[in-house]
Amino acid sequence: MNKCAVVQHILKAYSKEPKREQGTFFAPSNIALCKYWGKRDTELNLPHTSSLSISLGNLGAKTTIALEQALKDRISINGKEVDEDSIFSKNLSHFLDLFRPLNSVFFRVATEVNIPIGAGLASSACGFAAVVGALDQLYGWELPLSLLSILGRLGSGSASRSFWHGFVEWQAGHDADGMDSAGACLESVWPALRIGVLIVDSEQKKLSSRIAMQNTVLTSPFYKIWPEKQARDLKDLKKAIEKQDFMALGETTESNALAMHALMLTTSPPILYSQASTLEAIDKIWHYRQLGLPLYFTQDAGPNLKLLFLEKDEEAIIKIFPKLIVVSPFNIGAFQC
Ligand code: PMV
């Protein structure tokens, strides 16, 4: 099955013509505590395993979409037009092809992103989620979030988790068409939880997660034990969240990220996203933890780290990492997952 067939299936009973002048949607960025790494279907971005994330509150992407008179899409980020020949524009236009009323109709897409550039903060996740949400508004479909999540996944797997605040689980599902592979939020609220973004290098990553995860699935001899580790970590994380057991949350999150990077090291050719500065920061985290500070990290497909800690330790941790960008995932007014 291809993306186009999935979109047609979901939208068959819905309007093919825009109902409004424009549509706008905000999607928060999300950080996986239990990672998504490896696809069972590379066309539909269907994962081998379920994953779990925490959303980054008010940090994310706000996108406005309208029809465009010109004979091409016009895309801007933070007020700056993006070159139509850039990989970014081409990817987005290719994704928008799935939603044009006619092949000859184009879109104006304006995105405001308030996440620190180069921080490795999954901008593709909130980016694709915001585009899908804005299309939903433009066409007046009013789809349930679970279906928007499926549409967002077709752009980028992790986008399926960017439609909610708080903790979000993306169920891997079993169906070939991926209709059972969508995000869903957990009711749990943990106001004291903090995420710190530690930028050790702001350069663009050299190898996309898309290619890296596929190479891992195809060549790491340890990938076959990954699903078992994932299932255990997911269960432990959900228990830790329910009990608000911070140590269990931190330990499992850190171990999950390290296992994902270990898989990458055993890929052929090997993949290494860490740099010397990443390892120095990890060493520092482990040093302070040994001294009794409850501080943990996770790492995605880049050299930067995301720290996990509690509100009560925020001051002490900022003294250790003065440039840390601190996010309060639940400090978003009235919480509704
Ligand atoms: O959705 P993608 O293709 O950007 O992949 C995301 C991969 C990780 O960020 C490393 C893990 C995750 O679950 O977000």
Tab-separated table of C-alpha atoms and ligand atoms in Angstrom:
chain	number	residue	atom	x	y	z
A	1	MET	CA	0.000	0.000	0.000
A	2	ASN	CA	1.273	3.510	-0.696
A	3	LYS	CA	0.763	6.850	1.063
A	4	CYS	CA	-1.718	8.070	-1.515
A	5	ALA	CA	-4.017	5.067	-0.950
A	6	VAL	CA	-3.945	5.639	2.834
A	7	VAL	CA	-4.806	9.334	2.435
A	8	GLN	CA	-7.638	8.519	0.020
A	9	HIS	CA	-8.973	5.899	2.414
A	10	ILE	CA	-8.982	8.322	5.364
A	11	LEU	CA	-10.402	11.270	3.430
A	12	LYS	CA	-12.889	9.479	1.160
A	13	ALA	CA	-15.917	10.927	2.914
A	14	TYR	CA	-14.426	14.401	3.393
A	15	SER	CA	-14.275	17.652	1.464
A	16	LYS	CA	-11.836	17.877	-1.454
A	17	GLU	CA	-12.229	21.661	-1.557
A	18	PRO	CA	-10.973	24.105	1.086
A	19	LYS	CA	-13.733	25.289	3.381
A	20	ARG	CA	-11.811	28.277	4.722
A	21	GLU	CA	-9.398	30.902	3.369
A	22	GLN	CA	-6.646	29.424	5.481
A	23	GLY	CA	-5.976	26.927	8.236
A	24	THR	CA	-3.651	27.295	11.229
A	25	PHE	CA	-2.422	24.708	13.720
A	26	PHE	CA	0.187	24.501	16.491
A	27	ALA	CA	1.991	21.212	17.185
A	28	PRO	CA	4.431	20.769	20.069
A	29	SER	CA	7.799	19.165	19.525
A	30	ASN	CA	8.289	15.816	21.272
A	31	ILE	CA	11.225	13.891	22.701
A	32	ALA	CA	11.085	10.098	22.794
A	33	LEU	CA	11.768	8.467	26.161
A	34	CYS	CA	11.320	5.065	24.522
A	35	LYS	CA	12.662	5.477	20.989
A	36	TYR	CA	11.288	4.713	17.562
A	37	TRP	CA	14.182	3.200	15.620
A	38	GLY	CA	13.394	0.982	12.653
A	39	LYS	CA	10.513	0.585	10.226
A	40	ARG	CA	8.580	-2.466	9.173
A	41	ASP	CA	7.241	-0.429	6.227
A	42	THR	CA	9.461	2.362	4.897
A	43	GLU	CA	6.753	3.835	2.623
A	44	LEU	CA	4.171	4.319	5.391
A	45	ASN	CA	6.679	4.900	8.220
A	46	LEU	CA	5.316	1.944	10.171
A	47	PRO	CA	7.582	1.109	13.115
A	48	HIS	CA	8.755	-2.273	14.333
A	49	THR	CA	8.052	-1.220	17.935
A	50	SER	CA	5.848	1.138	19.922
A	51	SER	CA	7.417	4.293	21.377
A	52	LEU	CA	6.668	6.858	24.093
A	53	SER	CA	7.423	10.569	24.188
A	54	ILE	CA	7.045	13.715	26.228
A	55	SER	CA	5.877	16.840	24.420
A	56	LEU	CA	7.765	20.084	24.842
A	57	GLY	CA	4.894	22.334	25.935
A	58	ASN	CA	4.901	25.604	24.031
A	59	LEU	CA	7.964	24.735	21.959
A	60	GLY	CA	6.969	23.601	18.500
A	61	ALA	CA	5.685	24.709	15.112
A	62	LYS	CA	2.704	26.858	14.185
A	63	THR	CA	1.765	26.543	10.533
A	64	THR	CA	-0.692	28.452	8.379
A	65	ILE	CA	-1.726	27.044	4.993
A	66	ALA	CA	-3.718	28.715	2.206
A	67	LEU	CA	-4.133	28.136	-1.507
A	68	GLU	CA	-1.477	29.868	-3.611
A	69	GLN	CA	-2.057	31.599	-6.967
A	70	ALA	CA	1.489	30.988	-8.218
A	71	LEU	CA	2.327	27.797	-10.106
A	72	LYS	CA	4.386	26.349	-7.265
A	73	ASP	CA	4.214	26.013	-3.490
A	74	ARG	CA	5.538	28.951	-1.488
A	75	ILE	CA	7.073	27.908	1.777
A	76	SER	CA	8.433	30.142	4.519
A	77	ILE	CA	9.933	29.496	7.935
A	78	ASN	CA	9.930	32.301	10.497
A	79	GLY	CA	9.083	34.804	7.759
A	80	LYS	CA	11.901	33.751	5.416
A	81	GLU	CA	11.073	32.147	2.042
A	82	VAL	CA	12.654	28.722	1.685
A	83	ASP	CA	14.435	28.032	-1.614
A	84	GLU	CA	12.171	25.842	-3.754
A	85	ASP	CA	15.156	23.686	-4.753
A	86	SER	CA	16.145	22.884	-1.169
A	87	ILE	CA	15.648	19.324	0.077
A	88	PHE	CA	13.307	20.720	2.717
A	89	SER	CA	10.995	22.340	0.121
A	90	LYS	CA	11.057	19.311	-2.128
A	91	ASN	CA	10.144	16.969	0.735
A	92	LEU	CA	7.322	19.191	1.915
A	93	SER	CA	5.912	19.751	-1.606
A	94	HIS	CA	6.061	16.008	-2.192
A	95	PHE	CA	4.071	15.489	1.025
A	96	LEU	CA	1.578	18.212	0.002
A	97	ASP	CA	1.004	16.326	-3.295
A	98	LEU	CA	-1.051	13.913	-1.192
A	99	PHE	CA	-3.519	16.676	-0.325
A	100	ARG	CA	-3.959	18.830	-3.453
A	101	PRO	CA	-7.536	19.151	-4.761
A	102	LEU	CA	-6.003	19.074	-8.279
A	103	ASN	CA	-2.402	18.503	-9.379
A	104	SER	CA	-2.302	22.084	-10.608
A	105	VAL	CA	-3.234	23.587	-7.223
A	106	PHE	CA	-0.463	24.877	-4.953
A	107	PHE	CA	-0.177	25.968	-1.338
A	108	ARG	CA	1.317	28.823	0.644
A	109	VAL	CA	2.802	27.365	3.822
A	110	ALA	CA	4.029	29.718	6.549
A	111	THR	CA	5.591	28.094	9.582
A	112	GLU	CA	6.729	29.776	12.775
A	113	VAL	CA	9.085	27.584	14.778
A	114	ASN	CA	10.108	28.620	18.280
A	115	ILE	CA	12.478	25.755	18.972
A	116	PRO	CA	16.165	26.562	19.147
A	117	ILE	CA	17.661	26.013	15.690
A	118	GLY	CA	20.209	23.226	15.482
A	119	ALA	CA	19.217	21.716	18.799
A	120	GLY	CA	18.125	18.446	17.237
A	121	LEU	CA	14.660	19.020	18.617
A	122	ALA	CA	12.769	16.866	16.166
A	123	SER	CA	11.605	19.786	14.045
A	124	SER	CA	10.332	17.317	11.434
A	125	ALA	CA	7.952	15.864	14.031
A	126	CYS	CA	6.243	19.130	14.984
A	127	GLY	CA	6.664	20.426	11.411
A	128	PHE	CA	4.688	17.657	9.703
A	129	ALA	CA	2.135	17.543	12.519
A	130	ALA	CA	1.507	21.290	12.174
A	131	VAL	CA	1.128	20.968	8.378
A	132	VAL	CA	-1.451	18.175	8.729
A	133	GLY	CA	-3.343	20.085	11.436
A	134	ALA	CA	-3.375	23.230	9.281
A	135	LEU	CA	-4.707	21.248	6.277
A	136	ASP	CA	-7.439	19.850	8.529
A	137	GLN	CA	-8.449	23.420	9.384
A	138	LEU	CA	-8.197	24.648	5.789
A	139	TYR	CA	-10.397	21.863	4.393
A	140	GLY	CA	-12.675	21.773	7.456
A	141	TRP	CA	-12.324	17.981	7.842
A	142	GLU	CA	-12.269	18.124	11.658
A	143	LEU	CA	-10.683	14.685	11.829
A	144	PRO	CA	-10.071	13.063	15.223
A	145	LEU	CA	-6.481	13.475	16.436
A	146	SER	CA	-5.820	9.748	15.966
A	147	LEU	CA	-6.408	10.120	12.201
A	148	LEU	CA	-4.354	13.325	12.030
A	149	SER	CA	-1.626	11.330	13.768
A	150	ILE	CA	-1.746	8.690	11.007
A	151	LEU	CA	-1.533	11.398	8.328
A	152	GLY	CA	1.354	13.099	10.167
A	153	ARG	CA	3.196	9.767	10.368
A	154	LEU	CA	3.225	9.612	6.556
A	155	GLY	CA	5.442	12.732	6.651
A	156	SER	CA	7.709	11.675	9.513
A	157	GLY	CA	7.241	8.802	11.966
A	158	SER	CA	7.774	10.871	15.094
A	159	ALA	CA	5.143	13.395	13.886
A	160	SER	CA	2.506	10.847	14.917
A	161	ARG	CA	3.314	11.797	18.556
A	162	SER	CA	3.153	15.591	18.070
A	163	PHE	CA	-0.632	16.063	18.252
A	164	TRP	CA	-0.913	16.045	22.050
A	165	HIS	CA	0.685	17.597	25.107
A	166	GLY	CA	2.211	15.488	27.863
A	167	PHE	CA	3.131	11.824	27.498
A	168	VAL	CA	2.204	10.236	24.167
A	169	GLU	CA	2.416	6.600	23.157
A	170	TRP	CA	2.667	5.626	19.514
A	171	GLN	CA	1.292	2.121	19.142
A	172	ALA	CA	3.262	0.243	16.504
A	173	GLY	CA	0.140	-1.616	15.312
A	174	HIS	CA	0.043	-4.711	13.098
A	175	ASP	CA	-2.093	-3.795	10.081
A	176	ALA	CA	-0.431	-3.539	6.670
A	177	ASP	CA	-2.221	-0.240	5.943
A	178	GLY	CA	-1.103	1.230	9.311
A	179	MET	CA	-4.617	2.200	10.369
A	180	ASP	CA	-3.806	0.874	13.845
A	181	SER	CA	-0.449	2.682	14.063
A	182	ALA	CA	-1.202	6.036	15.692
A	183	GLY	CA	-0.409	8.146	18.723
A	184	ALA	CA	-2.548	8.417	21.852
A	185	CYS	CA	-1.952	10.543	24.923
A	186	LEU	CA	-1.552	9.275	28.460
A	187	GLU	CA	-3.736	11.033	31.034
A	188	SER	CA	-0.857	11.430	33.517
A	189	VAL	CA	0.235	14.922	34.512
A	190	TRP	CA	3.678	15.504	36.085
A	191	PRO	CA	4.070	19.274	36.619
A	192	ALA	CA	7.477	19.039	38.373
A	193	LEU	CA	9.103	17.263	35.430
A	194	ARG	CA	11.690	19.294	33.517
A	195	ILE	CA	13.452	18.684	30.218
A	196	GLY	CA	16.727	20.502	29.601
A	197	VAL	CA	18.030	20.913	26.083
A	198	LEU	CA	21.819	20.775	26.079
A	199	ILE	CA	23.282	21.952	22.781
A	200	VAL	CA	26.844	20.706	22.416
A	201	ASP	CA	26.970	21.219	18.642
A	202	SER	CA	24.462	23.093	16.479
A	203	GLU	CA	25.630	21.819	13.083
A	204	GLN	CA	23.149	19.984	10.852
A	205	LYS	CA	23.322	16.207	11.229
A	206	LYS	CA	25.222	14.446	8.468
A	207	LEU	CA	23.122	11.306	8.243
A	208	SER	CA	19.314	11.448	8.264
A	209	SER	CA	17.468	9.297	10.789
A	210	ARG	CA	15.571	7.806	7.845
A	211	ILE	CA	18.723	6.279	6.346
A	212	ALA	CA	20.372	5.562	9.694
A	213	MET	CA	17.451	3.542	11.057
A	214	GLN	CA	17.064	1.563	7.856
A	215	ASN	CA	20.756	0.647	7.860
A	216	THR	CA	20.437	-0.402	11.491
A	217	VAL	CA	17.492	-2.699	10.756
A	218	LEU	CA	19.294	-4.246	7.791
A	219	THR	CA	22.767	-4.753	9.258
A	220	SER	CA	22.944	-4.633	13.072
A	221	PRO	CA	23.198	-8.212	14.396
A	222	PHE	CA	21.586	-6.955	17.614
A	223	TYR	CA	18.441	-5.486	16.051
A	224	LYS	CA	16.617	-8.769	16.685
A	225	ILE	CA	16.756	-8.192	20.465
A	226	TRP	CA	15.601	-4.563	20.207
A	227	PRO	CA	11.814	-5.323	20.195
A	228	GLU	CA	12.132	-7.239	23.461
A	229	LYS	CA	14.062	-4.390	25.140
A	230	GLN	CA	11.527	-1.890	23.794
A	231	ALA	CA	8.556	-3.803	25.156
A	232	ARG	CA	10.168	-3.989	28.598
A	233	ASP	CA	11.202	-0.312	28.631
A	234	LEU	CA	7.783	0.832	27.489
A	235	LYS	CA	6.118	-1.114	30.300
A	236	ASP	CA	8.611	0.206	32.889
A	237	LEU	CA	8.227	3.793	31.680
A	238	LYS	CA	4.449	3.652	31.880
A	239	LYS	CA	4.689	2.272	35.407
A	240	ALA	CA	7.210	4.986	36.383
A	241	ILE	CA	4.919	7.699	34.972
A	242	GLU	CA	1.899	6.307	36.791
A	243	LYS	CA	3.775	6.192	40.110
A	244	GLN	CA	5.719	9.407	39.420
A	245	ASP	CA	8.874	7.440	40.168
A	246	PHE	CA	11.505	9.786	38.746
A	247	MET	CA	14.485	7.469	39.214
A	248	ALA	CA	12.779	4.667	37.319
A	249	LEU	CA	11.768	7.117	34.574
A	250	GLY	CA	15.310	8.463	34.240
A	251	GLU	CA	17.050	5.104	34.377
A	252	THR	CA	14.812	3.518	31.762
A	253	THR	CA	14.918	6.553	29.456
A	254	GLU	CA	18.713	6.719	29.578
A	255	SER	CA	19.150	2.993	29.088
A	256	ASN	CA	16.776	3.058	26.108
A	257	ALA	CA	18.717	5.844	24.381
A	258	LEU	CA	22.064	4.149	25.042
A	259	ALA	CA	20.723	0.891	23.622
A	260	MET	CA	19.578	2.692	20.459
A	261	HIS	CA	23.026	4.243	20.016
A	262	ALA	CA	24.656	0.873	20.723
A	263	LEU	CA	22.595	-0.585	17.874
A	264	MET	CA	23.911	2.157	15.621
A	265	LEU	CA	27.520	1.385	16.586
A	266	THR	CA	26.945	-2.211	15.538
A	267	THR	CA	25.519	-1.170	12.160
A	268	SER	CA	27.558	-1.604	9.012
A	269	PRO	CA	28.973	0.911	8.243
A	270	PRO	CA	28.820	2.086	11.874
A	271	ILE	CA	26.811	5.168	12.811
A	272	LEU	CA	28.085	7.541	15.480
A	273	TYR	CA	26.089	10.669	16.287
A	274	SER	CA	28.024	11.433	19.484
A	275	GLN	CA	30.940	13.806	19.528
A	276	ALA	CA	33.663	14.362	22.117
A	277	SER	CA	31.499	17.125	23.624
A	278	THR	CA	28.560	14.697	23.903
A	279	LEU	CA	30.662	12.200	25.839
A	280	GLU	CA	32.069	14.932	28.087
A	281	ALA	CA	28.526	16.006	28.952
A	282	ILE	CA	27.468	12.392	29.648
A	283	ASP	CA	30.482	11.978	31.917
A	284	LYS	CA	29.484	15.122	33.802
A	285	ILE	CA	25.892	13.908	34.199
A	286	TRP	CA	27.083	10.566	35.578
A	287	HIS	CA	29.556	12.328	37.889
A	288	TYR	CA	26.874	14.530	39.470
A	289	ARG	CA	24.469	11.612	39.653
A	290	GLN	CA	27.016	9.671	41.670
A	291	LEU	CA	27.149	12.629	44.025
A	292	GLY	CA	23.395	12.244	44.552
A	293	LEU	CA	21.831	14.573	41.946
A	294	PRO	CA	18.882	12.910	40.180
A	295	LEU	CA	19.789	13.821	36.594
A	296	TYR	CA	19.403	11.667	33.473
A	297	PHE	CA	19.687	12.155	29.715
A	298	THR	CA	18.388	10.971	26.409
A	299	GLN	CA	19.925	11.428	22.947
A	300	ASP	CA	18.410	11.262	19.467
A	301	ALA	CA	19.929	11.190	15.995
A	302	GLY	CA	22.417	13.955	16.734
A	303	PRO	CA	25.114	14.970	19.211
A	304	ASN	CA	22.935	17.051	21.558
A	305	LEU	CA	21.421	15.794	24.789
A	306	LYS	CA	18.087	16.277	26.463
A	307	LEU	CA	18.302	16.152	30.254
A	308	LEU	CA	15.591	14.915	32.569
A	309	PHE	CA	15.287	16.325	36.073
A	310	LEU	CA	12.782	17.691	38.586
A	311	GLU	CA	11.843	21.294	39.360
A	312	LYS	CA	13.512	21.142	42.794
A	313	ASP	CA	16.934	20.556	41.204
A	314	GLU	CA	16.607	23.109	38.399
A	315	GLU	CA	18.826	25.744	40.048
A	316	ALA	CA	21.621	23.306	40.814
A	317	ILE	CA	21.531	21.875	37.294
A	318	ILE	CA	21.645	25.288	35.619
A	319	LYS	CA	24.779	26.016	37.663
A	320	ILE	CA	26.375	22.897	36.156
A	321	PHE	CA	25.092	23.545	32.609
A	322	PRO	CA	24.642	27.359	32.399
A	323	LYS	CA	23.465	27.295	28.754
A	324	LEU	CA	20.758	24.702	29.348
A	325	ILE	CA	17.368	25.530	27.798
A	326	VAL	CA	14.799	24.402	30.350
A	327	VAL	CA	11.328	23.269	29.266
A	328	SER	CA	8.352	22.663	31.581
A	329	PRO	CA	6.239	20.234	29.512
A	330	PHE	CA	3.131	20.647	31.657
A	331	ASN	CA	3.288	24.402	32.138
A	332	ILE	CA	0.855	25.163	29.309
A	333	GLY	CA	-2.193	26.608	31.046
A	334	ALA	CA	-4.990	24.106	31.595
A	335	PHE	CA	-3.539	20.711	30.722
A	336	GLN	CA	-5.526	18.649	28.306
A	337	CYS	CA	-3.766	15.715	26.797
B	1	PMV	O1	10.604	10.545	12.723
B	1	PMV	P1	12.046	10.558	12.363
B	1	PMV	O2	12.299	9.920	11.055
B	1	PMV	O3	12.642	11.951	12.461
B	1	PMV	O4	12.856	9.653	13.429
B	1	PMV	C1	12.970	9.979	14.789
B	1	PMV	C2	14.008	9.146	15.438
B	1	PMV	C3	14.389	9.514	16.852
B	1	PMV	O5	14.214	10.886	17.092
B	1	PMV	C4	15.866	9.185	17.067
B	1	PMV	C5	13.615	8.684	17.870
B	1	PMV	C6	12.194	9.088	18.144
B	1	PMV	O6	11.423	8.207	18.555
B	1	PMV	O7	11.848	10.269	18.001
